[in-house]
Amino acid sequence: MNQQNKFVSGLAALCAVVWVLAAIHPADRQAWILENLLVVLFVATLALAYRRLQLSNASYIFIALFVILHTIGAHYTYAKMPIGLWAKDFFGFSRNHADRVAHFGFGFFLAFPVRELLLRFGGIRRGWSFWLPPAIILAISGFFEILESIVAEIIAPGKGVEWLGGQGDEWDAQNDILSALLGSLVMMAGIALTSRKKSMR
Amino acid sequence: MNRSRARFGDNRFLQIALVCYALFWVVLAIHPVDRSDWFLENLLVFATASVLIPTYRKFQLSNLSYALILLFLALHAIGAHYTYAKVPIGFWLRDFLHLQRNHFDRVIHFAFGFLLVYPMRELLRRSAGARETWAAWLAVAALAALSSFFEILEGIIAQIVRPDLGIAYLGTQGDIWDAQKDMTAAFAGAILATLLLLSAQLHRRNPTRA
């Protein structure tokens, strides 16, 4: 227990350092605040729930990786992320795809803790435990796209998809959700393949 | 449990419900407004049937669940016949409430969440082994997921069939937030049905309270 406490506080400290560095001179302060609202709520929930609900170290590593990825993306407001701009020029994409990578990362990294939660607390059988996490990721992604559209209408009415990270893609919502779904499916396939190997031994 | 072993031959309720739906479906399959759109919309029906019929012998839902599924499919048959954007009652609703567009499709998205959350919950409870409260809220998530997945599929089909028209090809009727609103309708339906079910259960357990 103590061992895990140390490990989790180390991860939290690492995230905090990255977060503070990224909070200095973000590309757009208003967008930065909006991007960070949900993450701060999410991390605060995990911290408050920690006494009653402890996930495995692997789950916390995946959560920390997603938080760091998103923290960096929020600093550059995604559409201006340097590595995405570089990929845009290099591969000749029509837009900066850094946000799609983050959506994929959301599905990939968070499907693992969701599966653990379902298996340990929800009583879900193993066979179903590979299909319900992608379903939950899809549901949260859809909910996020709804929230995003409401925020867009409040802050920049009429500008619509353009104000969001849409960058001219009218299928932006669908593509974002699809990225998250693919991420979660890759993670589930990874777990299915590696855990099968273990049971064969 | 007797219920899970009941044969289709003995289940008079399901036989009658299925015949009613089949008759309704056949009537609406005659001269739809747009045959190719009707066919696309009916892929959903074929997919549902190809899952529910082969699994019937191994895993049966309750009659209530099957009735809810058939009711949803019957509503969908009306939409498919009239290509959703042209359903007469939707026009009447538009004029009556002074709306911008024919909202029949939103009503059906709502019904998708509202009617199907109970069968989904039963499936998660009995097949996936979910604990009771978990099953109730996982069912909401599962329907939200299906609704999101449907919007992705819709987007892919639109890009294949008419790439030049973009989102206008769908039943968006000029609404850029169409996908988000469709999903909201389904989420709201699923959450409302779940809250009603939970309050009914609370009431049954503690009839003296409230």
CSV table of C-alpha atoms in Angstrom, one decimal, chain B:
chain,number,residue,atom,x,y,z
B,1,MET,CA,-35.5,-19.8,-14.8
B,2,ASN,CA,-38.4,-20.8,-16.9
B,3,ARG,CA,-38.4,-17.6,-18.9
B,4,SER,CA,-35.0,-18.2,-20.4
B,5,ARG,CA,-35.9,-21.6,-21.7
B,6,ALA,CA,-39.3,-20.7,-23.2
B,7,ARG,CA,-39.5,-21.8,-26.8
B,8,PHE,CA,-40.6,-19.4,-29.5
B,9,GLY,CA,-43.5,-21.8,-30.3
B,10,ASP,CA,-44.9,-21.3,-26.8
B,11,ASN,CA,-44.4,-17.6,-26.6
B,12,ARG,CA,-47.8,-16.4,-27.9
B,13,PHE,CA,-47.0,-12.7,-27.0
B,14,LEU,CA,-43.8,-12.6,-29.0
B,15,GLN,CA,-45.5,-14.3,-32.0
B,16,ILE,CA,-48.3,-11.7,-32.1
B,17,ALA,CA,-45.9,-8.8,-31.6
B,18,LEU,CA,-43.7,-10.0,-34.4
B,19,VAL,CA,-46.6,-10.5,-36.8
B,20,CYS,CA,-47.9,-7.0,-36.1
B,21,TYR,CA,-44.5,-5.5,-36.7
B,22,ALA,CA,-44.0,-7.5,-39.9
B,23,LEU,CA,-47.4,-6.4,-41.3
B,24,PHE,CA,-46.6,-2.8,-40.4
B,25,TRP,CA,-43.2,-3.1,-42.0
B,26,VAL,CA,-44.6,-4.6,-45.2
B,27,VAL,CA,-47.2,-1.9,-45.6
B,28,LEU,CA,-44.6,0.8,-45.2
B,29,ALA,CA,-42.2,-1.0,-47.6
B,30,ILE,CA,-44.7,-0.3,-50.4
B,31,HIS,CA,-43.9,2.8,-52.4
B,32,PRO,CA,-41.5,4.6,-50.0
B,33,VAL,CA,-40.7,8.2,-50.8
B,34,ASP,CA,-37.2,7.3,-51.9
B,35,ARG,CA,-36.4,3.6,-52.4
B,36,SER,CA,-32.6,3.9,-52.0
B,37,ASP,CA,-32.9,5.9,-48.8
B,38,TRP,CA,-35.5,3.4,-47.6
B,39,PHE,CA,-33.0,0.6,-48.2
B,40,LEU,CA,-30.2,2.5,-46.4
B,41,GLU,CA,-32.4,3.1,-43.4
B,42,ASN,CA,-33.5,-0.5,-43.3
B,43,LEU,CA,-29.9,-1.8,-43.0
B,44,LEU,CA,-30.5,-1.0,-39.3
B,45,VAL,CA,-33.5,-3.4,-39.3
B,46,PHE,CA,-31.5,-6.2,-41.1
B,47,ALA,CA,-28.6,-5.8,-38.7
B,48,THR,CA,-30.9,-6.0,-35.6
B,49,ALA,CA,-32.7,-9.0,-36.9
B,50,SER,CA,-29.4,-10.8,-37.8
B,51,VAL,CA,-28.3,-10.4,-34.2
B,52,LEU,CA,-31.5,-11.1,-32.3
B,53,ILE,CA,-32.8,-14.1,-34.4
B,54,PRO,CA,-29.6,-16.3,-34.3
B,55,THR,CA,-29.0,-15.6,-30.6
B,56,TYR,CA,-32.6,-16.3,-29.6
B,57,ARG,CA,-32.1,-20.0,-28.8
B,58,LYS,CA,-29.1,-19.3,-26.5
B,59,PHE,CA,-30.1,-16.0,-24.9
B,60,GLN,CA,-33.6,-14.6,-24.7
B,61,LEU,CA,-34.5,-11.2,-23.5
B,62,SER,CA,-37.8,-10.6,-21.7
B,63,ASN,CA,-41.0,-10.0,-23.6
B,64,LEU,CA,-41.0,-6.4,-22.4
B,65,SER,CA,-37.6,-5.9,-24.0
B,66,TYR,CA,-38.6,-7.4,-27.3
B,67,ALA,CA,-41.8,-5.3,-27.3
B,68,LEU,CA,-39.7,-2.2,-26.7
B,69,ILE,CA,-37.3,-3.1,-29.5
B,70,LEU,CA,-40.2,-3.8,-31.9
B,71,LEU,CA,-41.9,-0.5,-31.0
B,72,PHE,CA,-38.7,1.4,-31.8
B,73,LEU,CA,-38.3,-0.5,-35.1
B,74,ALA,CA,-41.9,0.3,-36.0
B,75,LEU,CA,-41.3,4.1,-35.4
B,76,HIS,CA,-38.1,3.8,-37.5
B,77,ALA,CA,-40.2,2.1,-40.3
B,78,ILE,CA,-42.4,5.3,-40.4
B,79,GLY,CA,-39.2,7.4,-40.7
B,80,ALA,CA,-37.7,5.2,-43.4
B,81,HIS,CA,-40.9,5.2,-45.5
B,82,TYR,CA,-41.0,9.0,-45.5
B,83,THR,CA,-37.2,9.6,-45.5
B,84,TYR,CA,-37.5,11.2,-42.1
B,85,ALA,CA,-37.3,14.8,-43.3
B,86,LYS,CA,-40.7,14.4,-45.0
B,87,VAL,CA,-42.7,12.6,-42.3
B,88,PRO,CA,-46.2,14.3,-42.3
B,89,ILE,CA,-46.5,14.5,-38.5
B,90,GLY,CA,-43.2,16.2,-38.4
B,91,PHE,CA,-44.4,18.9,-40.7
B,92,TRP,CA,-47.5,19.3,-38.6
B,93,LEU,CA,-45.4,19.6,-35.5
B,94,ARG,CA,-43.1,22.2,-37.3
B,95,ASP,CA,-46.1,24.4,-38.2
B,96,PHE,CA,-47.8,23.9,-34.8
B,97,LEU,CA,-44.8,24.8,-32.7
B,98,HIS,CA,-43.3,27.2,-35.3
B,99,LEU,CA,-40.1,25.2,-35.6
B,100,GLN,CA,-37.3,25.7,-38.2
B,101,ARG,CA,-37.3,22.1,-39.5
B,102,ASN,CA,-39.0,18.8,-39.5
B,103,HIS,CA,-38.0,17.3,-36.1
B,104,PHE,CA,-39.3,13.8,-36.6
B,105,ASP,CA,-35.7,12.5,-36.7
B,106,ARG,CA,-34.9,14.0,-33.3
B,107,VAL,CA,-38.0,12.4,-31.9
B,108,ILE,CA,-36.8,9.0,-33.1
B,109,HIS,CA,-33.3,9.6,-31.7
B,110,PHE,CA,-34.9,10.4,-28.4
B,111,ALA,CA,-37.0,7.2,-28.7
B,112,PHE,CA,-33.8,5.2,-29.5
B,113,GLY,CA,-32.4,6.1,-26.1
B,114,PHE,CA,-35.7,6.0,-24.2
B,115,LEU,CA,-37.1,2.7,-25.5
B,116,LEU,CA,-33.8,0.7,-25.8
B,117,VAL,CA,-32.2,1.5,-22.5
B,118,TYR,CA,-34.3,-1.2,-20.8
B,119,PRO,CA,-33.3,-4.1,-23.1
B,120,MET,CA,-29.7,-3.0,-23.0
B,121,ARG,CA,-29.8,-3.0,-19.2
B,122,GLU,CA,-31.3,-6.5,-19.2
B,123,LEU,CA,-28.5,-7.7,-21.5
B,124,LEU,CA,-25.8,-6.2,-19.4
B,125,ARG,CA,-27.3,-7.5,-16.2
B,126,ARG,CA,-27.9,-11.1,-17.4
B,127,SER,CA,-25.2,-11.7,-20.0
B,128,ALA,CA,-22.3,-9.4,-19.0
B,129,GLY,CA,-22.8,-9.9,-15.2
B,130,ALA,CA,-23.0,-6.2,-14.4
B,131,ARG,CA,-24.1,-5.4,-10.8
B,132,GLU,CA,-27.6,-3.8,-10.7
B,133,THR,CA,-26.7,-0.1,-10.4
B,134,TRP,CA,-23.8,-0.5,-12.8
B,135,ALA,CA,-26.1,-2.1,-15.3
B,136,ALA,CA,-28.5,0.8,-15.1
B,137,TRP,CA,-25.8,3.4,-15.9
B,138,LEU,CA,-23.7,1.3,-18.2
B,139,ALA,CA,-26.8,0.9,-20.3
B,140,VAL,CA,-27.0,4.6,-20.7
B,141,ALA,CA,-23.3,4.7,-21.7
B,142,ALA,CA,-23.9,1.8,-24.2
B,143,LEU,CA,-26.8,3.7,-25.9
B,144,ALA,CA,-24.8,6.9,-26.0
B,145,ALA,CA,-22.0,4.9,-27.6
B,146,LEU,CA,-24.3,3.4,-30.2
B,147,SER,CA,-25.7,6.8,-30.9
B,148,SER,CA,-22.1,8.2,-31.4
B,149,PHE,CA,-21.2,5.2,-33.5
B,150,PHE,CA,-24.3,5.8,-35.7
B,151,GLU,CA,-23.2,9.4,-36.3
B,152,ILE,CA,-19.8,8.1,-37.4
B,153,LEU,CA,-21.3,5.6,-39.8
B,154,GLU,CA,-23.7,8.2,-41.1
B,155,GLY,CA,-20.7,10.4,-41.9
B,156,ILE,CA,-18.8,7.7,-43.7
B,157,ILE,CA,-21.9,6.6,-45.8
B,158,ALA,CA,-22.5,10.3,-46.7
B,159,GLN,CA,-18.9,10.7,-47.8
B,160,ILE,CA,-19.1,7.5,-50.0
B,161,VAL,CA,-22.5,8.1,-51.5
B,162,ARG,CA,-22.4,11.9,-52.2
B,163,PRO,CA,-19.0,13.3,-51.4
B,164,ASP,CA,-19.9,16.6,-53.0
B,165,LEU,CA,-22.8,17.3,-50.7
B,166,GLY,CA,-21.0,16.9,-47.4
B,167,ILE,CA,-23.1,17.2,-44.3
B,168,ALA,CA,-26.1,18.5,-46.4
B,169,TYR,CA,-26.6,14.9,-47.6
B,170,LEU,CA,-27.7,13.7,-44.2
B,171,GLY,CA,-30.9,14.7,-42.6
B,172,THR,CA,-29.1,17.8,-41.2
B,173,GLN,CA,-31.5,20.1,-43.0
B,174,GLY,CA,-28.9,22.9,-42.8
B,175,ASP,CA,-28.0,22.4,-39.1
B,176,ILE,CA,-24.2,22.3,-38.5
B,177,TRP,CA,-24.7,20.9,-35.0
B,178,ASP,CA,-27.0,18.1,-36.3
B,179,ALA,CA,-24.8,15.3,-35.1
B,180,GLN,CA,-24.4,16.8,-31.6
B,181,LYS,CA,-28.2,17.4,-31.3
B,182,ASP,CA,-29.0,13.9,-32.5
B,183,MET,CA,-26.7,12.5,-29.8
B,184,THR,CA,-28.2,14.8,-27.2
B,185,ALA,CA,-31.7,13.5,-28.0
B,186,ALA,CA,-30.6,9.9,-27.6
B,187,PHE,CA,-28.6,10.6,-24.3
B,188,ALA,CA,-31.6,12.5,-22.9
B,189,GLY,CA,-34.0,9.7,-23.8
B,190,ALA,CA,-31.7,7.1,-22.2
B,191,ILE,CA,-31.2,9.1,-19.0
B,192,LEU,CA,-34.9,9.9,-18.6
B,193,ALA,CA,-35.9,6.3,-19.0
B,194,THR,CA,-33.3,5.2,-16.5
B,195,LEU,CA,-34.4,7.8,-13.9
B,196,LEU,CA,-38.0,6.7,-14.4
B,197,LEU,CA,-37.0,3.0,-14.0
B,198,LEU,CA,-34.9,3.7,-10.9
B,199,SER,CA,-37.7,5.7,-9.2
B,200,ALA,CA,-40.2,3.0,-10.0
B,201,GLN,CA,-37.8,0.4,-8.4
B,202,LEU,CA,-37.4,2.6,-5.3
B,203,HIS,CA,-41.1,3.0,-5.0
B,204,ARG,CA,-41.6,-0.8,-5.3
B,205,ARG,CA,-39.1,-1.4,-2.5
B,206,ASN,CA,-40.4,1.3,-0.2
B,207,PRO,CA,-44.0,1.8,-1.1
B,208,THR,CA,-44.6,3.9,2.0
B,209,ARG,CA,-42.0,6.4,1.1
B,210,ALA,CA,-43.0,9.0,-1.5
